[in-house]
Coordinates of C-alpha atoms and ligand atoms in Angstrom, one line a residue:
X809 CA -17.2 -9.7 -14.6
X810 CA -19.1 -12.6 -14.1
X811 CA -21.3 -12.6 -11.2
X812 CA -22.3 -15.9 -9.4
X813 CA -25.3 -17.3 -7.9
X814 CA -25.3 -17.0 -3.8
X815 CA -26.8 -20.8 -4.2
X816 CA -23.5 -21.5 -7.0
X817 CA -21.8 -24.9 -6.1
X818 CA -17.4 -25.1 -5.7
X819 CA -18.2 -27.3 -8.9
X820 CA -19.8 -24.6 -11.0
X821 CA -17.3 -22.0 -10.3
X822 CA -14.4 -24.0 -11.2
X823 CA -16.5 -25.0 -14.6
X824 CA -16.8 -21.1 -15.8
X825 CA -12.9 -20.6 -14.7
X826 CA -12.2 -23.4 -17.1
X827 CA -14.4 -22.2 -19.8
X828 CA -12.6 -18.6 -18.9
X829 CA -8.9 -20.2 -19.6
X830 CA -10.0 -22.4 -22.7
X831 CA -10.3 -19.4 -24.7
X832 CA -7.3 -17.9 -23.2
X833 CA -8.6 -15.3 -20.9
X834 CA -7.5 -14.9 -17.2
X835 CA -9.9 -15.5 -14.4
X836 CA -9.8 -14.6 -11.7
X837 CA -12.2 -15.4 -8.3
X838 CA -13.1 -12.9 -6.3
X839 CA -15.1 -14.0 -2.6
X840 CA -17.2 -11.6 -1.0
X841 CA -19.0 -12.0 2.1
X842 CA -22.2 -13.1 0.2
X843 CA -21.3 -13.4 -3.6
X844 CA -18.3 -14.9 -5.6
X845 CA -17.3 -12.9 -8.6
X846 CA -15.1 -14.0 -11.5
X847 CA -13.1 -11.6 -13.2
X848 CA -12.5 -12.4 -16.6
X849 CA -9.3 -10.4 -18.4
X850 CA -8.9 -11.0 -22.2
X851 CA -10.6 -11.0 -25.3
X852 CA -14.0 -9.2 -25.0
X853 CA -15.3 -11.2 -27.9
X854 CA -13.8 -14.5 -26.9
X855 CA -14.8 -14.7 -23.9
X856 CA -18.8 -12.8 -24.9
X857 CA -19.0 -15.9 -27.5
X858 CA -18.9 -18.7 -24.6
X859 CA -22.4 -17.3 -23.5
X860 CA -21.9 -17.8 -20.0
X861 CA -25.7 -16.1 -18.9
X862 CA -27.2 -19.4 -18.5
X863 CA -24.6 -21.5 -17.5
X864 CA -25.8 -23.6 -14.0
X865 CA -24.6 -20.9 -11.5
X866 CA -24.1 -18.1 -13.4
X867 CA -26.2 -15.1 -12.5
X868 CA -25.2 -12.4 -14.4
X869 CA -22.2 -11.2 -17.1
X870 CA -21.3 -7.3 -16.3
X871 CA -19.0 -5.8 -18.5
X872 CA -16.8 -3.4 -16.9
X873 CA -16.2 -0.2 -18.8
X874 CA -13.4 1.0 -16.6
X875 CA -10.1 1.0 -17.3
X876 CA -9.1 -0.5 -14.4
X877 CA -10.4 -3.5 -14.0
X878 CA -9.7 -5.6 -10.4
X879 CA -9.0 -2.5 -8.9
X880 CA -12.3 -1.1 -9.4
X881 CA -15.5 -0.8 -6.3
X882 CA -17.4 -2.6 -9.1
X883 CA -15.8 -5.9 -9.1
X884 CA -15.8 -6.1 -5.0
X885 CA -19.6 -4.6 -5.1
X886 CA -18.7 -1.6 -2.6
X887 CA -16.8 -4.2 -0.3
X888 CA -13.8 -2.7 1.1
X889 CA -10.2 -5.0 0.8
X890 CA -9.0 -5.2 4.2
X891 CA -5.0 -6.9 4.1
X892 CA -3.1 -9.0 6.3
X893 CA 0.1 -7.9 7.0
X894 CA 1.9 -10.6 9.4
X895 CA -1.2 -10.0 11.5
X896 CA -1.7 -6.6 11.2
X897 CA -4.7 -5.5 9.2
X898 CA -4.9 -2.5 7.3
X899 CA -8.3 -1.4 5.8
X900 CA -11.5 -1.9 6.4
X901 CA -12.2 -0.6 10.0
X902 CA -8.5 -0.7 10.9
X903 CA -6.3 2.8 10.9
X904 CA -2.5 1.4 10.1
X905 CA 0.5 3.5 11.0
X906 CA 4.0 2.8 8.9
X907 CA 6.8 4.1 10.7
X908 CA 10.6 4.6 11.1
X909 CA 13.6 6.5 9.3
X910 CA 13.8 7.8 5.9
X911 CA 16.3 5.1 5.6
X912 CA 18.5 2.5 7.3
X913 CA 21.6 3.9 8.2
X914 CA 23.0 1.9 11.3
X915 CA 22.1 -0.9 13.5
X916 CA 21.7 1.6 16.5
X917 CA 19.5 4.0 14.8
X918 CA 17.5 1.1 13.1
X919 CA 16.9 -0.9 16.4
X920 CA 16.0 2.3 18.7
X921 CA 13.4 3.9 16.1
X922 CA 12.3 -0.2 15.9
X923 CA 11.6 -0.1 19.3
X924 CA 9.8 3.2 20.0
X925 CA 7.9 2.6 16.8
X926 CA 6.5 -0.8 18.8
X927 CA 6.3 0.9 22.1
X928 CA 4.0 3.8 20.6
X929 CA 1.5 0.8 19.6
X930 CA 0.3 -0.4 22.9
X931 CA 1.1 -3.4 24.6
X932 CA 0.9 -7.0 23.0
X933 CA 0.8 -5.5 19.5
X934 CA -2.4 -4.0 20.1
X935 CA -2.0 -1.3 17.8
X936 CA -1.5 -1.5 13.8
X937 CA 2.4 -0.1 13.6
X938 CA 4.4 -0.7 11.0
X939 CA 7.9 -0.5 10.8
X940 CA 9.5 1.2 7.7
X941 CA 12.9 2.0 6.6
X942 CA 14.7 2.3 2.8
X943 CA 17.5 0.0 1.9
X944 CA 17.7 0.9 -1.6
X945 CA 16.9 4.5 -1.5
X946 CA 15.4 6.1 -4.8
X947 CA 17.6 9.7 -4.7
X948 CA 17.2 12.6 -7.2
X949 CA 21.3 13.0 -7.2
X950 CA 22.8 10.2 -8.3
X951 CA 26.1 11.6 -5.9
X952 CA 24.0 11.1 -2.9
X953 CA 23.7 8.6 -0.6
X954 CA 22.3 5.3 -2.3
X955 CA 21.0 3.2 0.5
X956 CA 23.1 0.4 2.2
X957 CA 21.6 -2.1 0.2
X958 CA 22.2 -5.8 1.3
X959 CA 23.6 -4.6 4.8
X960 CA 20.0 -2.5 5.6
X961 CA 18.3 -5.6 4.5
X962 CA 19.9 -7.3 7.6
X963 CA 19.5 -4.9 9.8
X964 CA 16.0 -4.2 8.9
X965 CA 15.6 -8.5 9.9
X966 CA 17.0 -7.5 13.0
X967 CA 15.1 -4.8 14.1
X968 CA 11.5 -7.5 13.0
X969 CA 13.5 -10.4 15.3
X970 CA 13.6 -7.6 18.0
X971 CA 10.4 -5.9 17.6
X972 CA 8.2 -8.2 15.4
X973 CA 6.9 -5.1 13.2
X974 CA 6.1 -6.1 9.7
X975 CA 8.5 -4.3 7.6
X976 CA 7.7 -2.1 4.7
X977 CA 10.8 -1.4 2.2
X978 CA 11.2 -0.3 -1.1
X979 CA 12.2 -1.8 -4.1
X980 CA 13.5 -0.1 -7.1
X981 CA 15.6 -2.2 -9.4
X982 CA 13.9 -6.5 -9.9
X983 CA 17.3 -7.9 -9.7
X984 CA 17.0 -6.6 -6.0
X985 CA 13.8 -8.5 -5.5
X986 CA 14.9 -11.6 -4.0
X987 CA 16.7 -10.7 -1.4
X988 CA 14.2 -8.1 -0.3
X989 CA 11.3 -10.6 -0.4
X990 CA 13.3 -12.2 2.4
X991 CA 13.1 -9.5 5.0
X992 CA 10.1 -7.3 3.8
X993 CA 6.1 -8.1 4.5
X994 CA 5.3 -5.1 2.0
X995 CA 7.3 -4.0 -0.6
X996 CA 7.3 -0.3 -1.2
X997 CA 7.1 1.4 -5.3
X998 CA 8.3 4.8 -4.9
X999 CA 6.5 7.6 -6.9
X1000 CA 9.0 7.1 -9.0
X1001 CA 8.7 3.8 -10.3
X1002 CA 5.0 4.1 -10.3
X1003 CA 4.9 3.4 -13.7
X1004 CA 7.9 0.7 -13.8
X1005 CA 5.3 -1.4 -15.6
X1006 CA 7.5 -4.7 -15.6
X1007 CA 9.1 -4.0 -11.7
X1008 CA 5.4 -3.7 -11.1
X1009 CA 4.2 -7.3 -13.0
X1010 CA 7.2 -9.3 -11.0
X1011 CA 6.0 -7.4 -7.7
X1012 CA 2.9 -9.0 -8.5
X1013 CA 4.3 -12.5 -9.1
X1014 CA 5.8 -12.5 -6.5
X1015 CA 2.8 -12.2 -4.4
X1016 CA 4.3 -10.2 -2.2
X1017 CA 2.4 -7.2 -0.4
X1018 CA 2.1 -4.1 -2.2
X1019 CA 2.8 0.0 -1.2
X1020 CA 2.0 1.5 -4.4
X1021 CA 2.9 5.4 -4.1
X1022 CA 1.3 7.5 -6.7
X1023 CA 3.6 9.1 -9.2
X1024 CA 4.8 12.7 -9.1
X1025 CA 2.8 14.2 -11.5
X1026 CA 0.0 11.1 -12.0
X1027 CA -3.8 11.2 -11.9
X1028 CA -5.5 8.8 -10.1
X1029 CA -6.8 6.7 -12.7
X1030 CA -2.9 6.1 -13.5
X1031 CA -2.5 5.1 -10.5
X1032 CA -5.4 2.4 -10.5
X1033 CA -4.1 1.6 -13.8
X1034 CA 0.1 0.8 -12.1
X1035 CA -2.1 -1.0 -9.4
X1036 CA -3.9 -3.2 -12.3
X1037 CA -0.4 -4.6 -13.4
X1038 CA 0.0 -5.9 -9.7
X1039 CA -3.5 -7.4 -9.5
X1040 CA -3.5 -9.2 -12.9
X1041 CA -0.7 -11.1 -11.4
X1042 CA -2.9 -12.2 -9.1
X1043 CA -1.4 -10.5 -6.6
X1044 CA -4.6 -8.8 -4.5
X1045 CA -2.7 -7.2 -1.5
X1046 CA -2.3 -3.4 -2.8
X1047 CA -2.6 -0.7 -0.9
X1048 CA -2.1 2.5 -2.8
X1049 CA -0.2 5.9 -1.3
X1050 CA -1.3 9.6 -2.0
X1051 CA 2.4 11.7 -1.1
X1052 CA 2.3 15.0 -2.8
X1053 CA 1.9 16.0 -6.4
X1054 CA 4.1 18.4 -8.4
X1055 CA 1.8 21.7 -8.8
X1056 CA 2.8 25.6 -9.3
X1057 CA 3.1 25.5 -5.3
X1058 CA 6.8 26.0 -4.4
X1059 CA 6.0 27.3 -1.0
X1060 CA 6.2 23.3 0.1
X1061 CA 7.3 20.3 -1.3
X1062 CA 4.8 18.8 -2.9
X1063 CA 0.9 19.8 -2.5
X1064 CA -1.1 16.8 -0.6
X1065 CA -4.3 16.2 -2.6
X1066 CA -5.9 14.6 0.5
X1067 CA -9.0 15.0 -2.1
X1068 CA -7.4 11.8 -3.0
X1069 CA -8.7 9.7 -0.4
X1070 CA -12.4 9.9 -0.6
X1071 CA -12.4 10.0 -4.7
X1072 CA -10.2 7.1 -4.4
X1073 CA -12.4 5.1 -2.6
X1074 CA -15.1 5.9 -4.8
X1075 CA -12.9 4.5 -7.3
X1076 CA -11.2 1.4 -6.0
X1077 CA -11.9 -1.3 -3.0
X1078 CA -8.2 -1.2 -2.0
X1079 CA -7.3 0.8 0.9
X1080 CA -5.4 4.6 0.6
X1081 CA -2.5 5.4 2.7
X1082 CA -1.0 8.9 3.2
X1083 CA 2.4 9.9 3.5
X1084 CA 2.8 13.0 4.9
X1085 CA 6.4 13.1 5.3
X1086 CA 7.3 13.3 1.5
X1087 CA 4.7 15.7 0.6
X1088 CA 5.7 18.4 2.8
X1089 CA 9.4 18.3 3.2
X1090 CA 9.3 19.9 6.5
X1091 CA 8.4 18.4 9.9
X1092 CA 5.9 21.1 11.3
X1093 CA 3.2 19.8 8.7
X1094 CA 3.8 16.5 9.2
X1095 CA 1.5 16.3 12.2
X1096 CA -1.4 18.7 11.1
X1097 CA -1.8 16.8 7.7
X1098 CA -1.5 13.6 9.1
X1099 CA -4.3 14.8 11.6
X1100 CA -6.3 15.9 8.6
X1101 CA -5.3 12.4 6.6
X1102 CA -7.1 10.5 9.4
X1103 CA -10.2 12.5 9.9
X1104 CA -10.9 12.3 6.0
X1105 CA -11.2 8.5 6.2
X1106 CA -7.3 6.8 5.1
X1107 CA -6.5 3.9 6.3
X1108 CA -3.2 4.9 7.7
X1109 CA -0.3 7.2 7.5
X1110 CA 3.2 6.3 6.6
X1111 CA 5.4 8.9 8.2
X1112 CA 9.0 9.2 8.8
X1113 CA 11.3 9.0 12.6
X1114 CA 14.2 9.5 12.9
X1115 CA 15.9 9.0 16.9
X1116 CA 18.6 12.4 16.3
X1117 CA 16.2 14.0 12.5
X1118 CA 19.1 16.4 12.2
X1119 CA 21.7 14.1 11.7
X1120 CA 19.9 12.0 9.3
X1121 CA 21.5 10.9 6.4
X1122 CA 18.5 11.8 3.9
X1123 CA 15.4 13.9 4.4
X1124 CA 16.4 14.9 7.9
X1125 CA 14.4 18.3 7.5
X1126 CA 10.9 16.3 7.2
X1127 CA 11.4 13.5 9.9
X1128 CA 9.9 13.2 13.3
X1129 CA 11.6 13.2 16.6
X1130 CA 11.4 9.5 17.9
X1131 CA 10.7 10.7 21.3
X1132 CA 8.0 13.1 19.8
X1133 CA 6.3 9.9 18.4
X1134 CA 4.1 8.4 21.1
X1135 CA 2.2 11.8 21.4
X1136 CA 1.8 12.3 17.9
X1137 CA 0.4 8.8 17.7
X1138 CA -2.3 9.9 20.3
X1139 CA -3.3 12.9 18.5
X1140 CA -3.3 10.5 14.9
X1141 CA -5.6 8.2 16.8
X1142 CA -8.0 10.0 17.5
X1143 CA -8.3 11.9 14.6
X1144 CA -8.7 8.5 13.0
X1145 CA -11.9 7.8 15.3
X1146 CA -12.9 11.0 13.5
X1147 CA -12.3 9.3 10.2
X1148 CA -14.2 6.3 11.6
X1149 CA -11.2 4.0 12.0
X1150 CA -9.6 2.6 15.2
X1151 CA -5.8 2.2 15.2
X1152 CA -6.3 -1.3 17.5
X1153 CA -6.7 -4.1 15.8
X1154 CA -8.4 -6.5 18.3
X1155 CA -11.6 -4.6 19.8
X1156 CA -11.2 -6.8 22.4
X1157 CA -8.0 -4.9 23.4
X1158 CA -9.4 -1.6 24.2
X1159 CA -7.2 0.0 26.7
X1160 CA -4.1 -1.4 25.8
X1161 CA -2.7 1.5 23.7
X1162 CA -1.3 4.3 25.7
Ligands
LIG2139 C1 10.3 7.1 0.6 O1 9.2 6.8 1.1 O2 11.3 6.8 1.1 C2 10.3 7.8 -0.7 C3 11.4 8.0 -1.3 O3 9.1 8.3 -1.1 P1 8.6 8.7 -2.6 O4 8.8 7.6 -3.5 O5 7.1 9.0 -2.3 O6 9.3 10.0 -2.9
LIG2140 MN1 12.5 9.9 2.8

């Protein structure tokens, strides 16, 4: 990490990002609010022998002994990443809620959650909403249900034309990617591909947005590490997603390590999601550990709606009633003033949001 001068000219940056890539090393700038920051990735001894203490701008050269590199508080100097997502911002101050159904399965269904989604936001897009729904669904049967693929991509356009949500899907297969890039503002890794190292590098060339959700059974440094291969692409809009991990527990799905989300953001500058919906399976803990998600400092909940949850075509058990949604947003909220967050993204809008 090499750490600029506040006084460092446009000129001597770009001269240590040359001398960087001459020895075949990635670099990568990093602005803060008061300091730029270059992260160099490559050969420690390479890049030691161009001696950059000294160089006009330079400040200091910090090694980082982490594993994870651009996804560690270090290189952001405590600085929070706060993303744009078509407008939407989601960390920082800002408390970001993904919603819709487990996955698309018809226009109908698609466009109402779409709407009531929007509508429990506040008027004039006040609030940070999200609209979520799987195309390509990752199932643990391959005789179930797979997703309706190209057709839920459409609909899933539709239902942004309507609402303008930005749209969070998944992607499990690269061959899929160009199409989805069309339709989706953030592109969703399941906990299953968590460690789908090269679906994760063209995720990150693609620049695309990022939901990383952390693997079944995978410690959190694994997960900065899956994040890394995203970063080093240059892509720096990741936000990671804590849904349950496989313990001894059977009496719910998954156990929720909502530990997670402060030791994470000792860890890491990027901002910690919580899906509450996978982890527990059932819909009665949805809202108290989303409640308890928010008050422990996420940045938002991703959380699944469903307009009739019993006839849903996957996870019907865990999904919200849509017209149970506003007031669950309400509770969320403030739970997330708890947590120190504010679900509206414009200050200036206060009172807007039901
Ligand atoms: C999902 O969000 O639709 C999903 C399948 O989640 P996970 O990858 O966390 O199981
Ligand atoms: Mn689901």
């Amino acid at each position: 990490m090499i750490v600029m001068k506040p006084t460092a000219t446009p000129q001597e940056v770009q001269t240590v990002l040359d001398r960087v890539r001459s020895v075949g090393a990635r670099a990568h700038v990093i602005n803060g609010d008061e300091l730029t920051v270059i992260g160099a990735i490559g050969d420690r001894e390479h890049v030691a022998r161009l001696e950059l203490e000294g160089t006009p701008g330079v400040d200091r050269v910090v090694p980082i002994l982490k594993p994870y590199k651009l996804a560690s508080n270090q290189i952001k100097h405590g600085q929070r990443s706060v993303l744009d997502i078509g407008g939407r911002k989601v960390g920082g101050p800002h408390f970001a809620i993904i919603a819709g159904p487990c996955t698309v399965e018809s226009r109908e269904q698609t466009l109402q959650t779409a709407r009531i989604v929007r509508d429990a936001g506040g008027a004039g897009g006040a609030g940070g909403m999200l609209f979520r729904g799987g195309a390509y669904k990752p199932r643990t049967s391959p005789y179930a249900f797979q997703g309706l693929g190209q057709e839920g991509l459409r609909l899933l356009a539709e239902a942004k034309a309507q609402t303008g949500l930005p749209i969070v899907t998944e992607v499990m297969d690269a061959r899929d990617l160009e199409p989805v890039l069309e339709v989706a503002d953030v592109i969703q890794i399941g906990a299953r591909n968590m460690q789908n190292y090269s679906l994760l590098s063209e995720i990150g060339r693609s620049g695309c947005p990022a939901l990383l959700k952390r693997g079944l059974s995978s410690t959190l440094e694994e997960l900065l590490m899956a994040a890394e291969y995203i970063l080093k692409e240059g892509n720096e809009a990741v936000m990671l997603c804590e849904r349950g991990i496989r313990t001894f527990e059977t009496a719910y799905r998954f156990t929720l390590d909502l530990m997670a989300v402060p030791v994470l953001k000792q860890m890491t500058h990027l901002p910690v999601i919580v899906d509450p919906s996978h982890a527990a399976g059932r819909r009665d803990l949805v809202m108290p550990m989303s409640l308890a998600a928010a008050a422990a400092g996420a940045d938002g909940i991703i959380v699944e709606v469903h307009p009739r949850p019993d006839e849903a075509i996957c996870d019907a058990a865990q999904q919200l009633p849509a017209d149970e949604f506003a007031d669950f947003v309400e509770r969320v909220q403030a739970a997330a003033a708890v947590g120190g967050k504010s679900l509206l993204q414009d200050p200036t809008m206060t009172g807007a949001l039901r």
